[in-house]
């Protein structure tokens, strides 16, 4: 399955919007990539609609209402993972990008060679983590969790507690929504209120699966499906 890359372009000059659109289309044809490009004409417009789904954002430094640097600072307050590129007329602005952990900058007028090289670098990083992150809203921030670090998720009504290698945290959501986001990533609903990462199952004893020193109940009506899933998962790993 080809990974769909979500890119946001925040730019208020039509000439550069058209140029980047053309470059993205050319890049997709040359690299056989799938990219969805969303256009925003100002930093405020982008932030108002931001929901953590973008992989990359290209930010024009100089914009009328909210400039690119301020936009980047606000993005970093809610999302630490999105890849940021600045589009600028001067390298003096680009240097400030280190403060917001920008990957790089592109000088105007934008050349296809420069654009494609920067995009190669960004997409390479994204593919290293392909299907390994889940995006959640935690304490009014966009939180991206590495899926491999999740041991299991425990549900208590609308509160879902994630038990991970880096500690535990609780969000307000439905477990069905979490289960849908983790579909295809080797998670199994062992009982009504527990979603376990099959990668961390250390064994099964007395209708419980063992994960990180914890015994998690497997419902009677789930046990056969759970064992079938675990067997298949282990077989796939050996292959």
Coordinates of N, CA and C in Angstrom, one line a residue:
X1 N 0.8 -1.2 0.0 CA 0.0 0.0 0.0 C 0.9 1.2 0.0
X2 N 0.6 2.2 -0.9 CA 1.4 3.4 -1.0 C 0.9 4.4 0.1
X3 N 1.9 5.0 0.8 CA 1.6 5.9 1.8 C 1.2 7.3 1.3
X4 N 0.0 7.8 1.7 CA -0.5 9.1 1.3 C 0.2 10.1 2.2
X5 N 0.9 11.1 1.6 CA 1.6 12.1 2.3 C 0.7 13.4 2.3
X6 N 0.4 13.9 3.5 CA -0.5 15.1 3.6 C 0.4 16.3 3.8
X7 N 0.3 17.2 2.8 CA 1.1 18.5 2.8 C 0.2 19.7 2.9
X8 N 0.6 20.6 3.7 CA -0.1 21.9 3.8 C 0.9 23.0 3.2
X9 N 0.3 23.8 2.3 CA 1.1 25.0 1.8 C 0.4 26.2 2.3
X10 N 1.1 27.0 3.1 CA 0.6 28.3 3.7 C 1.3 29.4 2.9
X11 N 0.6 30.0 2.0 CA 1.2 31.0 1.1 C 0.2 31.9 0.6
X12 N 0.5 33.2 0.5 CA -0.5 34.2 0.1 C -0.3 34.8 -1.3
X13 N 0.7 34.3 -2.0 CA 1.0 34.7 -3.4 C 0.6 33.6 -4.4
X14 N -0.3 34.0 -5.3 CA -0.9 33.0 -6.2 C 0.2 32.4 -7.1
X15 N 1.2 33.2 -7.5 CA 2.2 32.7 -8.4 C 3.0 31.5 -7.7
X16 N 3.2 31.6 -6.4 CA 4.0 30.6 -5.7 C 3.1 29.4 -5.4
X17 N 1.8 29.7 -5.2 CA 0.8 28.6 -5.0 C 0.8 27.7 -6.2
X18 N 0.7 28.4 -7.4 CA 0.6 27.6 -8.7 C 1.9 26.9 -8.9
X19 N 3.1 27.5 -8.6 CA 4.4 26.8 -8.7 C 4.5 25.6 -7.9
X20 N 4.1 25.7 -6.6 CA 4.2 24.5 -5.7 C 3.3 23.4 -6.2
X21 N 2.1 23.8 -6.6 CA 1.1 22.8 -7.1 C 1.8 22.0 -8.3
X22 N 2.4 22.8 -9.2 CA 3.0 22.2 -10.4 C 4.2 21.3 -10.0
X23 N 4.9 21.7 -9.0 CA 6.1 20.9 -8.5 C 5.6 19.6 -7.8
X24 N 4.6 19.7 -7.0 CA 4.0 18.5 -6.4 C 3.6 17.5 -7.4
X25 N 2.8 17.9 -8.4 CA 2.4 17.0 -9.4 C 3.5 16.4 -10.2
X26 N 4.5 17.2 -10.5 CA 5.7 16.6 -11.2 C 6.5 15.6 -10.3
X27 N 6.6 16.0 -9.0 CA 7.2 15.1 -8.0 C 6.5 13.8 -7.9
X28 N 5.2 13.8 -7.8 CA 4.4 12.6 -7.7 C 4.6 11.7 -8.9
X29 N 4.7 12.3 -10.1 CA 4.9 11.5 -11.3 C 6.3 10.9 -11.4
X30 N 7.3 11.6 -11.0 CA 8.7 11.2 -11.0 C 9.0 10.1 -10.0
X31 N 8.4 10.3 -8.8 CA 8.7 9.4 -7.6 C 7.7 8.4 -7.4
X32 N 6.6 8.4 -8.1 CA 5.4 7.5 -7.9 C 4.9 7.6 -6.4
X33 N 4.8 8.8 -6.0 CA 4.3 9.1 -4.6 C 2.9 9.5 -4.7
X34 N 2.2 9.4 -3.6 CA 0.8 9.9 -3.4 C 0.8 11.0 -2.4
X35 N 0.5 12.2 -2.9 CA 0.6 13.4 -2.1 C -0.8 14.2 -2.2
X36 N -1.3 14.5 -1.0 CA -2.5 15.4 -1.0 C -2.1 16.8 -0.5
X37 N -2.2 17.8 -1.4 CA -1.8 19.1 -1.1 C -3.0 20.0 -0.7
X38 N -2.9 20.6 0.5 CA -4.0 21.6 0.9 C -3.4 23.0 1.0
X39 N -4.2 23.9 0.5 CA -3.7 25.3 0.3 C -4.4 26.2 1.4
X40 N -3.6 27.0 2.1 CA -4.0 28.0 3.0 C -3.4 29.3 2.7
X41 N -4.1 30.4 2.7 CA -3.6 31.7 2.3 C -3.1 32.5 3.4
X42 N -3.1 32.0 4.6 CA -2.6 32.8 5.8 C -2.4 31.9 7.0
X43 N -1.5 32.2 7.9 CA -1.3 31.4 9.0 C -2.5 31.2 9.9
X44 N -3.3 32.2 10.0 CA -4.5 32.1 10.9 C -5.5 31.1 10.3
X45 N -5.6 31.1 9.0 CA -6.5 30.2 8.3 C -6.1 28.7 8.6
X46 N -4.8 28.5 8.5 CA -4.2 27.2 8.7 C -4.4 26.8 10.1
X47 N -4.1 27.6 11.1 CA -4.2 27.3 12.5 C -5.7 27.0 12.9
X48 N -6.6 27.8 12.3 CA -8.0 27.6 12.6 C -8.5 26.2 12.2
X49 N -7.9 25.6 11.2 CA -8.4 24.4 10.6 C -7.5 23.2 11.0
X50 N -6.4 23.5 11.8 CA -5.4 22.5 12.0 C -5.9 21.4 13.0
X51 N -5.7 20.1 12.6 CA -6.2 19.0 13.4 C -5.2 17.9 13.5
X52 N -3.9 18.2 13.2 CA -2.9 17.2 13.4 C -2.7 16.2 12.3
X53 N -3.4 16.3 11.2 CA -3.3 15.3 10.2 C -2.2 15.5 9.1
X54 N -1.6 16.7 9.1 CA -0.6 17.0 8.1 C 0.8 16.4 8.5
X55 N 1.5 15.9 7.5 CA 2.9 15.4 7.7 C 3.9 16.5 7.6
X56 N 3.6 17.4 6.6 CA 4.6 18.5 6.2 C 3.8 19.8 6.0
X57 N 4.5 20.9 6.4 CA 3.9 22.2 6.1 C 5.0 23.1 5.5
X58 N 4.7 23.7 4.4 CA 5.5 24.7 3.8 C 4.9 26.1 4.2
X59 N 5.7 26.9 4.9 CA 5.2 28.2 5.4 C 6.0 29.3 4.7
X60 N 5.2 30.2 4.1 CA 5.8 31.5 3.6 C 6.1 32.3 4.9
X61 N 7.3 32.9 4.9 CA 7.7 33.7 6.0 C 6.9 35.0 6.1
X62 N 6.8 35.7 5.0 CA 6.1 37.0 5.0 C 4.7 36.9 4.5
X63 N 3.7 37.0 5.4 CA 2.3 37.0 5.0 C 1.6 38.1 5.7
X64 N 0.5 38.5 5.2 CA -0.2 39.8 5.6 C -0.7 39.7 7.0
X65 N -1.4 38.7 7.4 CA -2.1 38.7 8.7 C -1.3 38.0 9.8
X66 N -0.8 36.8 9.5 CA 0.0 36.1 10.5 C 1.2 35.5 9.8
X67 N 2.4 36.0 10.1 CA 3.6 35.5 9.3 C 4.0 34.1 9.6
X68 N 4.8 33.5 8.8 CA 5.2 32.1 8.9 C 5.9 31.7 10.2
X69 N 6.8 32.6 10.7 CA 7.5 32.3 11.9 C 6.5 32.2 13.1
X70 N 5.6 33.2 13.2 CA 4.7 33.1 14.3 C 3.7 31.9 14.2
X71 N 3.4 31.6 13.0 CA 2.5 30.4 12.7 C 3.3 29.2 13.2
X72 N 4.5 29.1 12.8 CA 5.3 27.9 13.2 C 5.5 27.8 14.8
X73 N 5.6 28.9 15.4 CA 5.7 28.9 16.9 C 4.4 28.4 17.5
X74 N 3.3 28.8 16.9 CA 2.0 28.3 17.4 C 1.8 26.8 17.1
X75 N 2.2 26.4 15.9 CA 2.1 25.0 15.6 C 2.9 24.1 16.6
X76 N 4.1 24.6 16.9 CA 4.9 23.8 17.8 C 4.4 23.7 19.2
X77 N 3.5 24.6 19.6 CA 2.8 24.5 20.9 C 1.9 23.3 21.0
X78 N 1.4 22.9 19.8 CA 0.4 21.8 19.8 C 0.9 20.5 19.1
X79 N 1.9 20.7 18.3 CA 2.4 19.5 17.5 C 3.9 19.6 17.4
X80 N 4.6 18.6 18.0 CA 6.0 18.6 18.0 C 6.6 17.8 16.8
X81 N 5.7 17.1 16.1 CA 6.2 16.1 15.1 C 6.1 16.6 13.6
X82 N 5.2 17.5 13.3 CA 5.0 17.9 11.9 C 6.3 18.5 11.4
X83 N 6.7 18.2 10.1 CA 7.9 18.7 9.5 C 7.6 20.1 8.9
X84 N 8.4 21.0 9.3 CA 8.2 22.4 8.8 C 9.3 22.9 7.9
X85 N 8.9 23.4 6.8 CA 9.8 24.1 5.8 C 9.4 25.6 5.7
X86 N 10.3 26.5 5.6 CA 10.0 27.9 5.4 C 10.3 28.2 3.9
X87 N 9.4 29.0 3.4 CA 9.7 29.6 2.0 C 10.0 31.1 2.3
X88 N 11.2 31.5 1.8 CA 11.6 32.9 2.2 C 12.4 33.5 1.1
X89 N 12.5 34.8 1.1 CA 13.3 35.6 0.2 C 14.8 35.7 0.7
X90 N 14.9 35.5 2.0 CA 16.2 35.8 2.6 C 16.6 34.7 3.7
X91 N 17.9 34.3 3.7 CA 18.4 33.3 4.6 C 18.4 33.8 6.0
X92 N 18.3 35.2 6.2 CA 18.3 35.7 7.6 C 17.1 35.2 8.4
X93 N 16.0 35.1 7.7 CA 14.8 34.6 8.3 C 14.9 33.1 8.5
X94 N 15.5 32.4 7.6 CA 15.6 30.9 7.7 C 16.4 30.5 8.9
X95 N 17.4 31.3 9.3 CA 18.2 30.9 10.5 C 17.3 30.8 11.7
X96 N 16.3 31.7 11.8 CA 15.4 31.6 13.0 C 14.6 30.4 13.1
X97 N 14.6 29.6 12.0 CA 13.8 28.4 11.9 C 14.3 27.3 12.9
X98 N 15.5 27.4 13.3 CA 16.1 26.4 14.3 C 15.3 26.5 15.6
X99 N 14.8 27.7 15.9 CA 14.0 27.9 17.2 C 12.7 27.1 17.2
X100 N 12.2 26.8 16.0 CA 11.0 26.0 16.0 C 11.2 24.6 15.3
X101 N 12.5 24.2 15.3 CA 12.9 22.9 14.8 C 12.4 22.7 13.4
X102 N 12.6 23.7 12.5 CA 12.2 23.5 11.1 C 13.3 22.6 10.5
X103 N 12.9 21.8 9.5 CA 13.8 20.9 8.9 C 14.7 21.7 7.9
X104 N 14.2 22.7 7.2 CA 15.0 23.4 6.2 C 14.2 24.6 5.7
X105 N 14.8 25.3 4.8 CA 14.1 26.4 4.1 C 14.3 26.3 2.6
X106 N 13.4 27.0 1.9 CA 13.5 27.1 0.4 C 13.5 28.5 0.0
X107 N 14.5 28.9 -0.8 CA 14.6 30.3 -1.2 C 13.7 30.6 -2.4
X108 N 13.1 31.8 -2.4 CA 12.4 32.3 -3.6 C 13.4 33.0 -4.5
X109 N 13.2 32.9 -5.8 CA 12.2 32.1 -6.5 C 12.5 30.6 -6.3
X110 N 11.4 29.8 -6.1 CA 11.6 28.4 -5.8 C 11.9 27.6 -7.1
X111 N 13.0 26.8 -7.0 CA 13.4 25.9 -8.1 C 12.9 24.5 -7.8
X112 N 12.6 23.8 -8.9 CA 12.1 22.4 -8.7 C 13.2 21.5 -8.1
X113 N 14.4 21.7 -8.5 CA 15.5 20.9 -7.9 C 15.5 21.0 -6.4
X114 N 15.5 22.3 -6.0 CA 15.6 22.5 -4.5 C 14.4 21.9 -3.8
X115 N 13.2 22.2 -4.4 CA 12.0 21.7 -3.8 C 12.0 20.1 -3.7
X116 N 12.4 19.5 -4.8 CA 12.3 18.0 -4.8 C 13.3 17.4 -3.8
X117 N 14.5 18.1 -3.7 CA 15.5 17.6 -2.7 C 15.0 17.7 -1.3
X118 N 14.4 18.8 -1.0 CA 13.9 19.0 0.4 C 12.8 18.0 0.7
X119 N 11.9 17.8 -0.3 CA 10.8 16.8 -0.1 C 11.3 15.4 0.0
X120 N 12.3 15.0 -0.7 CA 12.9 13.7 -0.6 C 13.3 13.5 0.9
X121 N 14.0 14.5 1.4 CA 14.5 14.4 2.8 C 13.3 14.2 3.8
X122 N 12.3 15.0 3.6 CA 11.1 14.9 4.5 C 10.4 13.6 4.4
X123 N 10.1 13.1 3.2 CA 9.4 11.9 3.0 C 10.2 10.7 3.4
X124 N 11.5 10.7 3.3 CA 12.3 9.7 3.8 C 12.2 9.5 5.3
X125 N 12.1 10.7 6.0 CA 11.9 10.6 7.5 C 10.5 10.0 7.8
X126 N 9.5 10.5 7.1 CA 8.1 10.0 7.3 C 8.0 8.5 7.1
X127 N 8.6 8.0 6.1 CA 8.5 6.6 5.8 C 9.2 5.7 6.8
X128 N 10.2 6.2 7.4 CA 10.9 5.5 8.5 C 9.9 5.2 9.6
X129 N 8.9 6.1 9.8 CA 7.9 5.9 10.8 C 6.5 5.5 10.3
X130 N 6.5 5.0 9.1 CA 5.2 4.7 8.4 C 4.4 3.8 9.3
X131 N 3.1 4.1 9.5 CA 2.1 3.4 10.2 C 2.6 3.1 11.7
X132 N 3.4 4.0 12.2 CA 3.9 3.8 13.6 C 3.4 4.8 14.6
X133 N 2.6 5.8 14.1 CA 2.2 6.9 15.0 C 0.7 6.9 15.0
X134 N 0.1 7.3 16.2 CA -1.3 7.6 16.3 C -1.4 9.0 16.8
X135 N -2.3 9.8 16.2 CA -2.5 11.2 16.6 C -3.7 11.3 17.5
X136 N -3.4 11.9 18.7 CA -4.5 12.1 19.7 C -4.5 13.5 20.2
X137 N -5.6 13.9 20.8 CA -5.7 15.2 21.5 C -5.5 15.0 23.0
X138 N -4.5 15.5 23.6 CA -4.2 15.3 25.0 C -3.8 16.7 25.6
X139 N -4.7 17.1 26.6 CA -4.5 18.3 27.3 C -4.4 19.5 26.3
X140 N -5.3 19.6 25.4 CA -5.4 20.6 24.4 C -4.2 20.7 23.5
X141 N -3.4 19.6 23.3 CA -2.3 19.5 22.4 C -2.5 18.3 21.5
X142 N -1.9 18.4 20.3 CA -1.8 17.3 19.4 C -0.7 16.4 19.8
X143 N -1.0 15.2 20.2 CA 0.1 14.3 20.7 C 0.2 13.1 19.7
X144 N 1.4 12.9 19.2 CA 1.6 11.8 18.3 C 2.4 10.7 19.1
X145 N 1.8 9.5 19.2 CA 2.4 8.4 20.0 C 2.9 7.3 19.1
X146 N 4.1 6.9 19.3 CA 4.7 5.8 18.5 C 3.9 4.5 18.9
X147 N 3.3 3.9 17.9 CA 2.4 2.7 18.2 C 3.2 1.6 18.9
X148 N 4.4 1.4 18.5 CA 5.2 0.3 19.0 C 5.5 0.4 20.5
X149 N 5.3 1.7 21.0 CA 5.6 1.9 22.4 C 4.3 1.8 23.3
X150 N 3.2 1.5 22.7 CA 1.9 1.3 23.5 C 1.9 -0.2 23.9
X151 N 1.7 -0.4 25.2 CA 1.5 -1.7 25.7 C 0.0 -2.1 25.5
X152 N -0.9 -1.3 26.0 CA -2.3 -1.6 25.9 C -3.0 -0.3 26.3
X153 N -4.3 -0.3 26.0 CA -5.2 0.8 26.3 C -6.4 0.3 27.1
X154 N -6.7 0.9 28.2 CA -7.7 0.5 29.1 C -8.8 1.5 29.1
X155 N -10.1 1.1 29.0 CA -11.2 2.0 28.8 C -12.1 2.0 30.1
X156 N -12.4 3.2 30.5 CA -13.4 3.4 31.6 C -14.4 4.5 31.1
X157 N -15.4 4.0 30.4 CA -16.4 4.9 29.8 C -15.8 5.7 28.7
X158 N -15.8 7.0 28.9 CA -15.2 7.9 27.8 C -13.8 8.3 28.1
X159 N -13.2 7.6 29.1 CA -11.8 7.9 29.5 C -10.9 6.7 29.0
X160 N -9.9 6.9 28.2 CA -9.1 5.9 27.7 C -7.6 6.1 28.2
X161 N -7.1 5.1 28.9 CA -5.8 5.3 29.5 C -4.8 4.5 28.7
X162 N -3.8 5.1 28.1 CA -2.7 4.5 27.4 C -1.6 4.1 28.3
X163 N -1.2 2.9 28.3 CA 0.0 2.4 29.0 C 1.1 2.2 28.0
X164 N 2.2 3.0 28.2 CA 3.2 3.0 27.2 C 4.6 2.9 27.8
X165 N 5.6 2.7 27.0 CA 7.0 2.7 27.5 C 7.4 4.0 28.1
X166 N 6.8 5.1 27.7 CA 7.2 6.4 28.2 C 6.2 6.9 29.3
X167 N 5.4 6.0 29.9 CA 4.5 6.4 31.0 C 3.1 6.3 30.5
X168 N 2.2 6.6 31.4 CA 0.7 6.5 31.1 C 0.0 7.8 31.0
X169 N -1.0 7.9 30.2 CA -1.8 9.1 30.1 C -3.2 8.8 29.7
X170 N -4.1 9.7 30.1 CA -5.5 9.4 29.8 C -6.1 10.5 29.0
X171 N -6.9 10.1 28.0 CA -7.6 11.1 27.1 C -9.1 10.8 27.2
X172 N -9.9 11.7 26.7 CA -11.4 11.6 26.6 C -11.7 11.2 25.2
X173 N -12.2 10.0 25.0 CA -12.6 9.5 23.7 C -13.3 8.2 23.9
X174 N -13.8 7.6 22.8 CA -14.4 6.3 22.8 C -13.4 5.3 22.4
X175 N -13.4 4.1 23.0 CA -12.4 3.1 22.7 C -12.6 2.6 21.3
X176 N -13.9 2.7 20.8 CA -14.1 2.3 19.4 C -13.4 3.2 18.4
X177 N -13.2 4.5 18.7 CA -12.5 5.4 17.9 C -11.0 5.1 17.9
X178 N -10.5 4.7 19.1 CA -9.1 4.4 19.2 C -8.8 3.1 18.4
X179 N -9.7 2.1 18.6 CA -9.6 0.9 17.9 C -9.6 1.1 16.4
X180 N -10.4 2.0 15.9 CA -10.4 2.3 14.4 C -9.1 2.9 14.0
X181 N -8.5 3.8 14.8 CA -7.2 4.4 14.4 C -6.1 3.4 14.4
X182 N -6.2 2.4 15.2 CA -5.1 1.4 15.3 C -5.4 0.1 14.4
X183 N -6.4 0.2 13.6 CA -6.8 -0.9 12.7 C -5.6 -1.2 11.8
X184 N -5.3 -2.5 11.8 CA -4.2 -3.0 10.9 C -2.8 -2.9 11.6
X185 N -2.8 -2.5 12.8 CA -1.5 -2.3 13.5 C -1.3 -3.3 14.6
X186 N -2.0 -4.5 14.5 CA -1.8 -5.6 15.4 C -2.3 -5.3 16.9
X187 N -3.4 -4.7 17.0 CA -4.1 -4.5 18.3 C -5.3 -5.4 18.3
X188 N -5.6 -5.9 19.5 CA -6.8 -6.8 19.7 C -7.6 -6.4 20.9
X189 N -8.9 -6.4 20.8 CA -9.8 -6.1 21.9 C -10.0 -7.4 22.7
X190 N -9.2 -7.5 23.7 CA -9.2 -8.8 24.5 C -10.4 -8.9 25.4
X191 N -11.0 -7.8 25.8 CA -12.3 -7.7 26.5 C -13.0 -6.4 26.2
X192 N -14.1 -6.2 26.7 CA -14.9 -4.9 26.4 C -14.1 -3.7 26.6
X193 N -13.2 -3.7 27.6 CA -12.5 -2.4 28.0 C -11.0 -2.4 27.8
X194 N -10.5 -3.3 27.0 CA -9.0 -3.4 26.9 C -8.6 -3.7 25.5
X195 N -7.7 -2.9 25.0 CA -7.2 -3.0 23.6 C -5.7 -3.3 23.8
X196 N -5.2 -4.5 23.4 CA -3.8 -4.8 23.6 C -3.0 -4.9 22.4
X197 N -1.7 -4.5 22.5 CA -0.7 -4.6 21.4 C -0.1 -6.0 21.4
X198 N -0.5 -6.7 20.4 CA 0.0 -8.1 20.3 C 1.5 -8.3 20.3
X199 N 2.2 -7.2 19.9 CA 3.7 -7.2 19.9 C 4.2 -7.4 21.3
X200 N 3.4 -7.0 22.3 CA 3.9 -7.0 23.7 C 3.4 -8.1 24.5
X201 N 2.6 -9.0 23.9 CA 2.1 -10.1 24.7 C 3.2 -11.1 25.0
X202 N 3.4 -11.3 26.3 CA 4.5 -12.2 26.7 C 4.1 -13.6 27.0
X203 N 2.8 -13.8 27.0 CA 2.2 -15.2 27.2 C 0.8 -15.1 27.6
X204 N 0.2 -16.3 27.7 CA -1.3 -16.4 28.1 C -1.4 -17.4 29.2
X205 N -2.0 -17.0 30.3 CA -2.2 -17.9 31.5 C -3.5 -17.7 32.1
X206 N -4.3 -18.8 32.3 CA -5.6 -18.7 33.0 C -6.5 -17.6 32.5
X207 N -6.7 -17.6 31.1 CA -7.5 -16.6 30.5 C -7.1 -15.2 30.7
X208 N -5.8 -15.0 30.9 CA -5.2 -13.6 30.9 C -4.0 -13.6 30.0
X209 N -3.8 -12.4 29.3 CA -2.6 -12.3 28.6 C -1.6 -11.4 29.4
X210 N -0.4 -11.7 29.3 CA 0.7 -11.1 30.1 C 1.4 -10.0 29.3
X211 N 1.3 -8.8 29.8 CA 2.0 -7.7 29.1 C 2.6 -6.8 30.2
X212 N 3.9 -6.7 30.0 CA 4.7 -5.8 30.9 C 4.4 -6.0 32.4
X213 N 4.3 -7.3 32.7 CA 4.1 -7.6 34.1 C 2.7 -7.5 34.6
X214 N 1.8 -7.2 33.7 CA 0.3 -7.1 34.0 C -0.5 -8.3 33.4
X215 N -1.5 -8.7 34.2 CA -2.4 -9.8 33.7 C -3.7 -9.1 33.2
X216 N -4.0 -9.2 31.9 CA -5.1 -8.6 31.4 C -6.1 -9.7 30.9
X217 N -7.3 -9.6 31.4 CA -8.4 -10.6 31.2 C -8.7 -10.7 29.7
X218 N -8.8 -11.9 29.2 CA -9.3 -12.2 27.9 C -10.8 -12.8 28.1
X219 N -11.7 -12.1 27.6 CA -13.1 -12.5 27.7 C -13.3 -14.0 27.1
X220 N -14.2 -14.7 27.7 CA -14.4 -16.1 27.3 C -14.8 -16.2 25.8
X221 N -15.6 -15.2 25.4 CA -16.1 -15.3 24.0 C -15.0 -14.7 23.0
X222 N -13.9 -14.2 23.6 CA -12.9 -13.6 22.8 C -11.6 -14.5 22.7
X223 N -11.6 -15.5 23.6 CA -10.3 -16.3 23.7 C -9.9 -17.0 22.5
X224 N -10.8 -17.6 21.8 CA -10.4 -18.4 20.5 C -9.9 -17.4 19.5
X225 N -10.6 -16.3 19.3 CA -10.2 -15.3 18.3 C -8.8 -14.6 18.7
X226 N -8.7 -14.4 20.0 CA -7.4 -13.8 20.5 C -6.3 -14.8 20.2
X227 N -6.4 -16.1 20.5 CA -5.3 -17.0 20.3 C -5.0 -17.2 18.8
X228 N -6.1 -17.2 18.0 CA -5.9 -17.3 16.6 C -5.1 -16.1 16.1
X229 N -5.5 -14.9 16.6 CA -4.8 -13.7 16.2 C -3.3 -13.7 16.6
X230 N -3.1 -14.1 17.8 CA -1.7 -14.1 18.4 C -0.9 -15.1 17.6
X231 N -1.4 -16.3 17.3 CA -0.7 -17.3 16.6 C -0.3 -16.8 15.2
X232 N -1.3 -16.2 14.5 CA -1.0 -15.6 13.2 C 0.0 -14.5 13.2
X233 N -0.1 -13.7 14.3 CA 0.9 -12.6 14.4 C 2.3 -13.1 14.6
X234 N 2.5 -14.1 15.5 CA 3.8 -14.7 15.8 C 4.3 -15.4 14.5
X235 N 3.4 -16.1 13.8 CA 3.9 -16.7 12.5 C 4.4 -15.7 11.5
X236 N 3.7 -14.6 11.4 CA 4.1 -13.6 10.5 C 5.5 -13.0 10.9
X237 N 5.7 -12.9 12.2 CA 7.0 -12.3 12.6 C 8.1 -13.3 12.3
X238 N 7.9 -14.6 12.4 CA 8.9 -15.6 12.2 C 9.3 -15.6 10.7
X239 N 8.2 -15.5 9.8 CA 8.4 -15.4 8.4 C 9.2 -14.2 8.1

